[in-house]
Amino acid sequence: MPSRAVLPPPPPPAAIRSWPDRPSLLADRAAVLGQLVRLHVGGGRLALLLTWGGVAALGWAAVGAALIAFQESLDPISDLVAVVLAFAGIGLLVPAAVFFGLGAARARKVRVLLTAWGALDRDPDRDPLLRMPGLGLAWLLVSCALCAAGLFTCVAVPASATPGEDTYGLVVLGMGAGLCVWITGLTGAVTALSHRRWVLRVLTAPAPAPVRQGEAAGQAG
């Protein structure tokens, strides 16, 4: 499942900010952004994504094997094996689908918080550490490889199937597993590109103009 780490709150509105000075603001900003970046493109999250992608592919493989077993069933024992495989596959697919759904929603929240906290100020000393170029590249390369492998499988399996020799269950197994791999790769690619976009829009953009106390009071009124 997605990481259970509690997300930090958004930064307070300009009218009620209570940082005593800019160094205090930058320290809190760096701490929060460091946590958010780890939650977004950390190595642990990549490993979790790959794990649940593998679970989804394995679940679909079990469902495909169940279809093949039903089509080639010769006795009640074969039917029982097919039923067991089908339930096992569904038992793997359901939590994997829940993970991808909850993970996508959580990633959107993390990106909103990254933008909000990053917009507070700029920190030339600590901001470069948040760019994570190595991890970002790892996310992108792994994701592109998965997308290519999944797309190839989805196309190659039905294209190479021979009518009368290859069962529909085998085609469903290959295409479904390939689709699971492709979705996993697409999720990772979106994550990598969104992190890169955040780096370019927030960390490398000019610092925002400071809000004066009088202006903040006027905005609050």
XYZ file of N, CA and C in Angstrom, residues 26-212:
561
model
N 13.576 29.182 6.045
C 14.314 28.312 5.132
C 14.582 26.946 5.751
N 14.835 26.917 7.066
C 15.085 25.644 7.731
C 13.836 24.763 7.707
N 12.680 25.353 8.025
C 11.432 24.587 7.989
C 11.095 24.172 6.565
N 11.301 25.069 5.628
C 11.030 24.770 4.223
C 11.885 23.606 3.747
N 13.169 23.619 4.080
C 14.070 22.543 3.647
C 13.664 21.206 4.266
N 13.283 21.225 5.550
C 12.889 19.978 6.210
C 11.636 19.382 5.579
N 10.636 20.235 5.325
C 9.380 19.744 4.755
C 9.592 19.279 3.316
N 10.312 20.062 2.517
C 10.539 19.668 1.130
C 11.360 18.388 1.045
N 12.321 18.219 1.946
C 13.091 16.980 1.943
C 12.209 15.765 2.181
N 11.277 15.892 3.133
C 10.346 14.793 3.400
C 9.444 14.537 2.198
N 8.930 15.603 1.590
C 8.018 15.443 0.461
C 8.719 14.843 -0.755
N 9.951 15.261 -1.015
C 10.685 14.715 -2.158
C 10.934 13.226 -1.956
N 11.266 12.826 -0.729
C 11.469 11.399 -0.467
C 10.183 10.613 -0.676
N 9.058 11.199 -0.261
C 7.782 10.526 -0.460
C 7.405 10.446 -1.939
N 7.893 11.396 -2.728
C 7.513 11.452 -4.140
C 8.411 10.587 -5.017
N 9.736 10.767 -4.919
C 10.644 10.044 -5.809
C 11.734 9.307 -5.040
N 11.481 8.958 -3.807
C 12.460 8.209 -3.040
C 12.646 6.801 -3.585
N 13.794 6.214 -3.261
C 14.058 4.851 -3.721
C 13.065 3.853 -3.161
N 12.613 4.080 -1.926
C 11.631 3.174 -1.344
C 10.318 3.171 -2.100
N 9.908 4.348 -2.567
C 8.648 4.412 -3.322
C 8.781 3.734 -4.683
N 9.946 3.856 -5.301
C 10.157 3.163 -6.572
C 10.099 1.652 -6.361
N 10.753 1.173 -5.299
C 10.719 -0.261 -5.008
C 9.291 -0.721 -4.730
N 8.516 0.109 -4.020
C 7.128 -0.241 -3.728
C 6.298 -0.294 -5.001
N 6.516 0.655 -5.898
C 5.789 0.655 -7.167
C 6.102 -0.598 -7.973
N 7.373 -0.960 -8.052
C 7.758 -2.157 -8.803
C 7.192 -3.421 -8.162
N 7.172 -3.441 -6.832
C 6.636 -4.610 -6.137
C 5.159 -4.810 -6.449
N 4.384 -3.718 -6.336
C 2.955 -3.850 -6.607
C 2.669 -4.049 -8.087
N 3.525 -3.521 -8.955
C 3.387 -3.826 -10.377
C 3.602 -5.303 -10.644
N 4.607 -5.878 -9.971
C 4.835 -7.315 -10.101
C 3.674 -8.129 -9.552
N 3.093 -7.676 -8.442
C 1.936 -8.365 -7.871
C 0.761 -8.337 -8.852
N 0.549 -7.186 -9.487
C -0.545 -7.089 -10.458
C -0.312 -8.019 -11.648
N 0.924 -8.044 -12.155
C 1.223 -8.923 -13.289
C 1.061 -10.392 -12.899
N 1.510 -10.733 -11.685
C 1.364 -12.110 -11.217
C -0.106 -12.484 -11.053
N -0.902 -11.534 -10.543
C -2.323 -11.798 -10.400
C -2.999 -12.037 -11.733
N -2.638 -11.204 -12.720
C -3.256 -11.407 -14.037
C -2.784 -12.713 -14.660
N -1.522 -13.080 -14.415
C -1.023 -14.355 -14.930
C -1.817 -15.516 -14.340
N -2.172 -15.404 -13.066
C -2.970 -16.456 -12.439
C -4.361 -16.523 -13.058
N -4.955 -15.361 -13.337
C -6.271 -15.334 -13.980
C -6.193 -15.940 -15.384
N -5.140 -15.581 -16.133
C -4.971 -16.163 -17.461
C -4.758 -17.663 -17.410
N -3.977 -18.120 -16.419
C -3.770 -19.562 -16.273
C -5.079 -20.267 -15.934
N -5.936 -19.579 -15.158
C -7.242 -20.164 -14.841
C -8.094 -20.308 -16.102
N -8.069 -19.300 -16.983
C -8.827 -19.390 -18.235
C -8.325 -20.542 -19.101
N -7.006 -20.688 -19.154
C -6.434 -21.793 -19.935
C -6.852 -23.130 -19.339
N -6.818 -23.216 -17.998
C -7.198 -24.468 -17.349
C -8.662 -24.800 -17.611
N -9.535 -23.790 -17.616
C -10.946 -24.029 -17.916
C -11.120 -24.532 -19.353
N -10.383 -23.910 -20.276
C -10.524 -24.300 -21.681
C -9.992 -25.707 -21.943
N -8.973 -26.095 -21.212
C -8.352 -27.396 -21.442
C -8.751 -28.412 -20.382
N -9.786 -28.098 -19.610
C -10.186 -28.969 -18.506
C -10.633 -30.341 -19.022
N -10.158 -31.390 -18.327
C -10.511 -32.761 -18.704
C -11.235 -33.495 -17.581
N -11.180 -32.940 -16.358
C -11.806 -33.621 -15.215
C -12.111 -32.580 -14.146
N -12.872 -32.981 -13.108
C -13.212 -32.032 -12.030
C -11.988 -31.466 -11.304
N -10.917 -32.229 -11.224
C -9.710 -31.738 -10.555
C -9.157 -30.521 -11.300
N -9.162 -30.573 -12.627
C -8.691 -29.445 -13.431
C -9.577 -28.215 -13.214
N -10.898 -28.462 -13.108
C -11.802 -27.340 -12.839
C -11.513 -26.722 -11.480
N -11.234 -27.562 -10.485
C -10.931 -27.055 -9.149
C -9.643 -26.232 -9.152
N -8.633 -26.717 -9.875
C -7.376 -25.969 -9.980
C -7.628 -24.614 -10.643
N -8.471 -24.601 -11.692
C -8.775 -23.349 -12.378
C -9.463 -22.364 -11.440
N -10.393 -22.854 -10.630
C -11.097 -21.979 -9.686
C -10.124 -21.404 -8.662
N -9.232 -22.245 -8.148
C -8.249 -21.783 -7.175
C -7.351 -20.712 -7.796
N -6.907 -20.939 -9.040
C -6.068 -19.951 -9.718
C -6.817 -18.640 -9.933
N -8.092 -18.725 -10.283
C -8.872 -17.522 -10.522
C -9.000 -16.699 -9.240
N -9.325 -17.366 -8.133
C -9.457 -16.634 -6.871
C -8.112 -16.069 -6.412
N -7.054 -16.828 -6.626
C -5.725 -16.325 -6.254
C -5.365 -15.101 -7.080
N -5.672 -15.147 -8.373
C -5.376 -14.000 -9.233
C -6.155 -12.767 -8.832
N -7.451 -12.958 -8.544
C -8.269 -11.822 -8.111
C -7.767 -11.280 -6.775
N -7.347 -12.192 -5.892
C -6.821 -11.770 -4.599
C -5.548 -10.950 -4.710
N -4.803 -11.118 -5.790
C -3.609 -10.305 -6.017
C -3.939 -9.020 -6.772
N -4.880 -9.101 -7.699
C -5.203 -7.936 -8.524
C -5.905 -6.830 -7.736
N -6.801 -7.212 -6.847
C -7.589 -6.201 -6.124
C -6.711 -5.290 -5.270
N -5.840 -5.821 -4.394
C -4.994 -4.902 -3.615
C -4.021 -4.112 -4.479
N -3.559 -4.702 -5.586
C -2.674 -3.954 -6.477
C -3.411 -2.768 -7.098
N -4.655 -2.991 -7.511
C -5.445 -1.895 -8.079
C -5.701 -0.816 -7.034
N -5.973 -1.235 -5.791
C -6.185 -0.262 -4.708
C -4.919 0.553 -4.485
N -3.758 -0.122 -4.510
C -2.496 0.592 -4.327
C -2.307 1.653 -5.404
N -2.520 1.298 -6.653
C -2.314 2.264 -7.735
C -3.289 3.437 -7.621
N -4.528 3.166 -7.242
C -5.488 4.244 -7.093
C -5.143 5.182 -5.947
N -4.870 4.617 -4.777
C -4.515 5.440 -3.625
C -3.168 6.123 -3.829
N -2.244 5.421 -4.484
C -0.931 6.012 -4.733
C -1.017 7.224 -5.645
N -1.869 7.148 -6.669
C -2.024 8.291 -7.576
C -2.628 9.485 -6.851
N -3.630 9.244 -5.990
C -4.246 10.343 -5.242
C -3.250 10.969 -4.266
N -2.451 10.126 -3.599
C -1.475 10.647 -2.655
C -0.383 11.431 -3.374
N 0.037 10.953 -4.546
C 1.065 11.661 -5.313
C 0.596 13.058 -5.708
N -0.686 13.198 -6.054
C -1.221 14.524 -6.390
C -1.151 15.462 -5.189
N -1.481 14.948 -4.005
C -1.399 15.769 -2.796
C 0.044 16.185 -2.514
N 0.979 15.249 -2.709
C 2.385 15.559 -2.474
C 2.861 16.644 -3.428
N 2.447 16.567 -4.693
C 2.872 17.577 -5.664
C 2.316 18.956 -5.324
N 1.079 19.006 -4.830
C 0.499 20.288 -4.410
C 1.304 20.876 -3.252
N 1.671 20.044 -2.283
C 2.457 20.520 -1.148
C 3.858 20.936 -1.572
N 4.456 20.209 -2.490
C 5.775 20.589 -2.988
C 5.754 21.977 -3.616
N 4.737 22.224 -4.406
C 4.626 23.541 -5.050
C 4.404 24.638 -4.025
N 3.532 24.376 -3.047
C 3.210 25.402 -2.052
C 4.417 25.732 -1.175
N 5.113 24.726 -0.676
C 6.270 24.983 0.181
C 7.446 25.525 -0.614
N 7.617 25.053 -1.826
C 8.717 25.561 -2.634
C 8.552 27.008 -3.015
N 7.295 27.477 -3.108
C 7.032 28.859 -3.512
C 7.314 29.865 -2.407
N 7.562 29.401 -1.191
C 7.795 30.335 -0.089
C 9.045 31.186 -0.303
N 10.103 30.549 -0.812
C 11.381 31.258 -0.939
C 12.309 30.381 -1.771
N 13.571 30.805 -1.882
C 14.599 30.017 -2.549
C 15.773 29.858 -1.589
N 16.414 28.697 -1.644
C 17.545 28.400 -0.766
C 18.678 27.842 -1.620
N 19.600 28.699 -2.085
C 20.667 28.228 -2.979
C 21.547 27.146 -2.370
N 21.640 27.101 -1.044
C 22.504 26.112 -0.408
C 21.857 24.736 -0.325
N 20.544 24.675 -0.068
C 19.887 23.388 0.149
C 18.991 22.948 -0.999
N 18.552 23.861 -1.838
C 17.681 23.483 -2.951
C 18.316 22.478 -3.910
N 19.628 22.583 -4.234
C 20.210 21.591 -5.148
C 20.090 20.154 -4.649
N 20.042 19.958 -3.322
C 19.912 18.606 -2.779
C 18.539 18.016 -3.046
N 17.561 18.881 -3.325
C 16.192 18.414 -3.557
C 15.951 17.994 -4.999
N 16.881 18.265 -5.871
C 16.652 17.956 -7.290
C 16.709 16.457 -7.568
N 17.483 15.725 -6.813
C 17.574 14.269 -6.939
C 17.767 13.826 -8.393
N 18.805 14.313 -9.075
C 18.944 13.943 -10.492
C 19.177 12.453 -10.708
N 19.943 11.824 -9.801
C 20.196 10.394 -9.961
C 18.941 9.562 -9.819
N 18.176 9.822 -8.756
C 16.936 9.073 -8.557
C 15.923 9.379 -9.649
N 15.847 10.650 -10.046
C 14.919 11.002 -11.118
C 15.238 10.255 -12.405
N 16.544 10.144 -12.724
C 16.946 9.412 -13.923
C 16.644 7.923 -13.780
N 16.864 7.378 -12.576
C 16.555 5.962 -12.352
C 15.062 5.698 -12.550
N 14.226 6.573 -11.995
C 12.780 6.441 -12.197
C 12.440 6.443 -13.681
N 13.024 7.382 -14.421
C 12.671 7.523 -15.832
C 13.149 6.330 -16.654
N 14.384 5.877 -16.423
C 14.911 4.757 -17.201
C 14.138 3.471 -16.917
N 13.895 3.190 -15.639
C 13.147 1.975 -15.289
C 11.736 2.040 -15.863
N 11.118 3.212 -15.769
C 9.743 3.360 -16.256
C 9.665 3.207 -17.769
N 10.615 3.795 -18.487
C 10.619 3.658 -19.950
C 10.830 2.203 -20.364
N 11.707 1.507 -19.645
C 11.938 0.092 -19.953
C 10.664 -0.722 -19.724
N 9.953 -0.441 -18.636
C 8.715 -1.158 -18.360
C 7.639 -0.836 -19.395
N 7.526 0.435 -19.767
C 6.538 0.813 -20.785
C 6.818 0.097 -22.103
N 8.089 0.060 -22.507
C 8.453 -0.606 -23.759
C 8.167 -2.099 -23.693
N 8.540 -2.727 -22.564
C 8.308 -4.166 -22.427
C 6.820 -4.487 -22.397
N 6.052 -3.687 -21.666
C 4.618 -3.936 -21.586
C 3.919 -3.738 -22.921
N 4.281 -2.659 -23.622
C 3.662 -2.399 -24.920
C 4.033 -3.476 -25.929
N 5.286 -3.900 -25.910
C 5.721 -4.963 -26.826
C 4.946 -6.250 -26.560
N 4.772 -6.580 -25.286
C 4.052 -7.805 -24.942
C 2.600 -7.729 -25.392
N 1.964 -6.574 -25.161
C 0.562 -6.412 -25.561
C 0.365 -6.563 -27.062
N 1.352 -6.147 -27.842
C 1.244 -6.227 -29.299
C 1.727 -7.575 -29.824
N 2.827 -8.075 -29.276
C 3.453 -9.278 -29.818
C 2.643 -10.539 -29.545
N 2.037 -10.616 -28.361
C 1.317 -11.852 -28.013
C 0.148 -12.111 -28.957
N -0.783 -11.163 -29.163
C -1.874 -11.466 -30.109
C -1.395 -11.567 -31.547
N -0.348 -10.813 -31.913
C 0.138 -10.857 -33.292
C 0.758 -12.204 -33.630
N 1.374 -12.840 -32.625
C 2.057 -14.114 -32.887
C 1.176 -15.327 -32.602
N -0.048 -15.092 -32.102
C -0.935 -16.218 -31.787
C -1.398 -16.900 -33.069
N -1.414 -18.213 -33.044
C -1.834 -19.000 -34.203
C -3.239 -19.539 -33.973
N -4.213 -19.189 -34.841
C -5.580 -19.683 -34.666
C -5.606 -21.211 -34.660
N -6.335 -21.749 -33.709
C -6.450 -23.191 -33.614
C -5.377 -23.842 -32.766
N -4.283 -23.126 -32.519
C -3.202 -23.683 -31.697
C -3.071 -22.951 -30.359
N -3.103 -21.644 -30.416
C -2.998 -20.853 -29.190
C -4.391 -20.519 -28.677
N -4.633 -20.746 -27.401
C -5.953 -20.513 -26.814
C -6.152 -19.028 -26.527
N -7.442 -18.671 -26.383
C -7.757 -17.296 -26.008
C -7.184 -16.975 -24.625
N -7.166 -17.975 -23.748
C -6.616 -17.752 -22.418
C -5.155 -17.339 -22.461
N -4.392 -17.928 -23.380
C -2.980 -17.565 -23.501
C -2.826 -16.128 -23.976
N -3.668 -15.704 -24.907
C -3.620 -14.324 -25.400
C -4.015 -13.355 -24.290
N -5.068 -13.693 -23.551
C -5.503 -12.843 -22.447
C -4.407 -12.746 -21.386
N -3.763 -13.861 -21.098
C -2.682 -13.870 -20.107
C -1.562 -12.923 -20.524
N -1.101 -13.054 -21.771
C 0.008 -12.225 -22.235
C -0.348 -10.750 -22.301
N -1.516 -10.436 -22.861
C -1.922 -9.038 -22.998
C -2.176 -8.400 -21.635
N -2.800 -9.141 -20.720
C -3.076 -8.597 -19.400
C -1.813 -8.334 -18.610
N -0.884 -9.286 -18.650
C 0.384 -9.091 -17.947
C 1.154 -7.916 -18.548
N 1.136 -7.816 -19.871
C 1.800 -6.689 -20.527
C 1.168 -5.367 -20.158
N -0.169 -5.355 -20.028
C -0.862 -4.122 -19.646
C -0.493 -3.707 -18.223
N -0.369 -4.683 -17.325
C 0.035 -4.373 -15.944
C 1.430 -3.760 -15.915
N 2.334 -4.326 -16.706
C 3.696 -3.794 -16.767
C 3.686 -2.388 -17.357
N 2.888 -2.175 -18.398
C 2.821 -0.853 -19.042
C 2.266 0.200 -18.085
N 1.218 -0.144 -17.337
C 0.635 0.803 -16.387
C 1.654 1.145 -15.300
N 2.404 0.146 -14.839
C 3.433 0.411 -13.833
C 4.483 1.377 -14.383
N 4.931 1.129 -15.604
C 5.910 2.018 -16.217
C 5.364 3.412 -16.450
N 4.109 3.505 -16.872
C 3.496 4.816 -17.110
C 3.393 5.602 -15.804
N 3.023 4.920 -14.718
C 2.939 5.588 -13.414
C 4.305 6.135 -13.001
N 5.343 5.328 -13.188
C 6.682 5.786 -12.843
C 7.152 6.929 -13.719
N 6.833 6.880 -15.005
C 7.249 7.960 -15.910
C 6.569 9.275 -15.551
N 5.284 9.207 -15.224
C 4.571 10.421 -14.814
C 5.203 11.001 -13.551
N 5.576 10.148 -12.619
C 6.214 10.606 -11.386
C 7.541 11.284 -11.677
N 8.374 10.649 -12.502
C 9.682 11.214 -12.821
C 9.561 12.550 -13.539
N 8.667 12.635 -14.509
C 8.509 13.874 -15.267
C 7.894 14.979 -14.414
N 6.965 14.628 -13.527
C 6.368 15.649 -12.668
C 7.404 16.196 -11.692
N 8.307 15.342 -11.215
C 9.369 15.837 -10.330
C 10.303 16.779 -11.094
N 10.644 16.407 -12.304
C 11.509 17.269 -13.115
C 10.826 18.602 -13.406
N 9.537 18.549 -13.663
C 8.781 19.781 -13.924
C 8.779 20.660 -12.684
N 8.627 20.050 -11.505
C 8.643 20.827 -10.264
C 10.003 21.476 -10.047
N 11.067 20.740 -10.324
C 12.412 21.307 -10.184
C 12.576 22.534 -11.074
N 12.143 22.444 -12.320
C 12.310 23.553 -13.253
C 11.418 24.738 -12.889
N 10.202 24.461 -12.420
C 9.257 25.546 -12.148
C 9.477 26.207 -10.792
N 9.984 25.449 -9.833
C 10.077 25.965 -8.470
C 11.516 26.214 -8.042
N 12.364 25.216 -8.156
C 13.712 25.352 -7.620
C 14.612 26.238 -8.474
N 14.347 26.318 -9.767
C 15.202 27.128 -10.632
C 14.560 28.448 -11.028
N 13.332 28.690 -10.591
C 12.650 29.954 -10.917
C 13.130 31.048 -9.975
N 12.982 32.322 -10.357
C 13.359 33.424 -9.454
C 12.585 33.354 -8.142
N 13.200 33.839 -7.084
C 12.555 33.832 -5.774
C 11.346 34.754 -5.776
N 10.283 34.371 -5.080
C 9.108 35.238 -5.006
C 9.408 36.490 -4.201
N 8.703 37.551 -4.523
C 8.887 38.797 -3.785
C 8.364 38.637 -2.369
N 9.103 39.102 -1.365
C 8.639 38.963 0.022
C 7.372 39.774 0.261
N 6.513 39.234 1.095
C 5.254 39.906 1.421
C 5.470 40.755 2.654
N 5.247 42.051 2.561
C 5.405 42.941 3.704
C 4.225 42.773 4.661
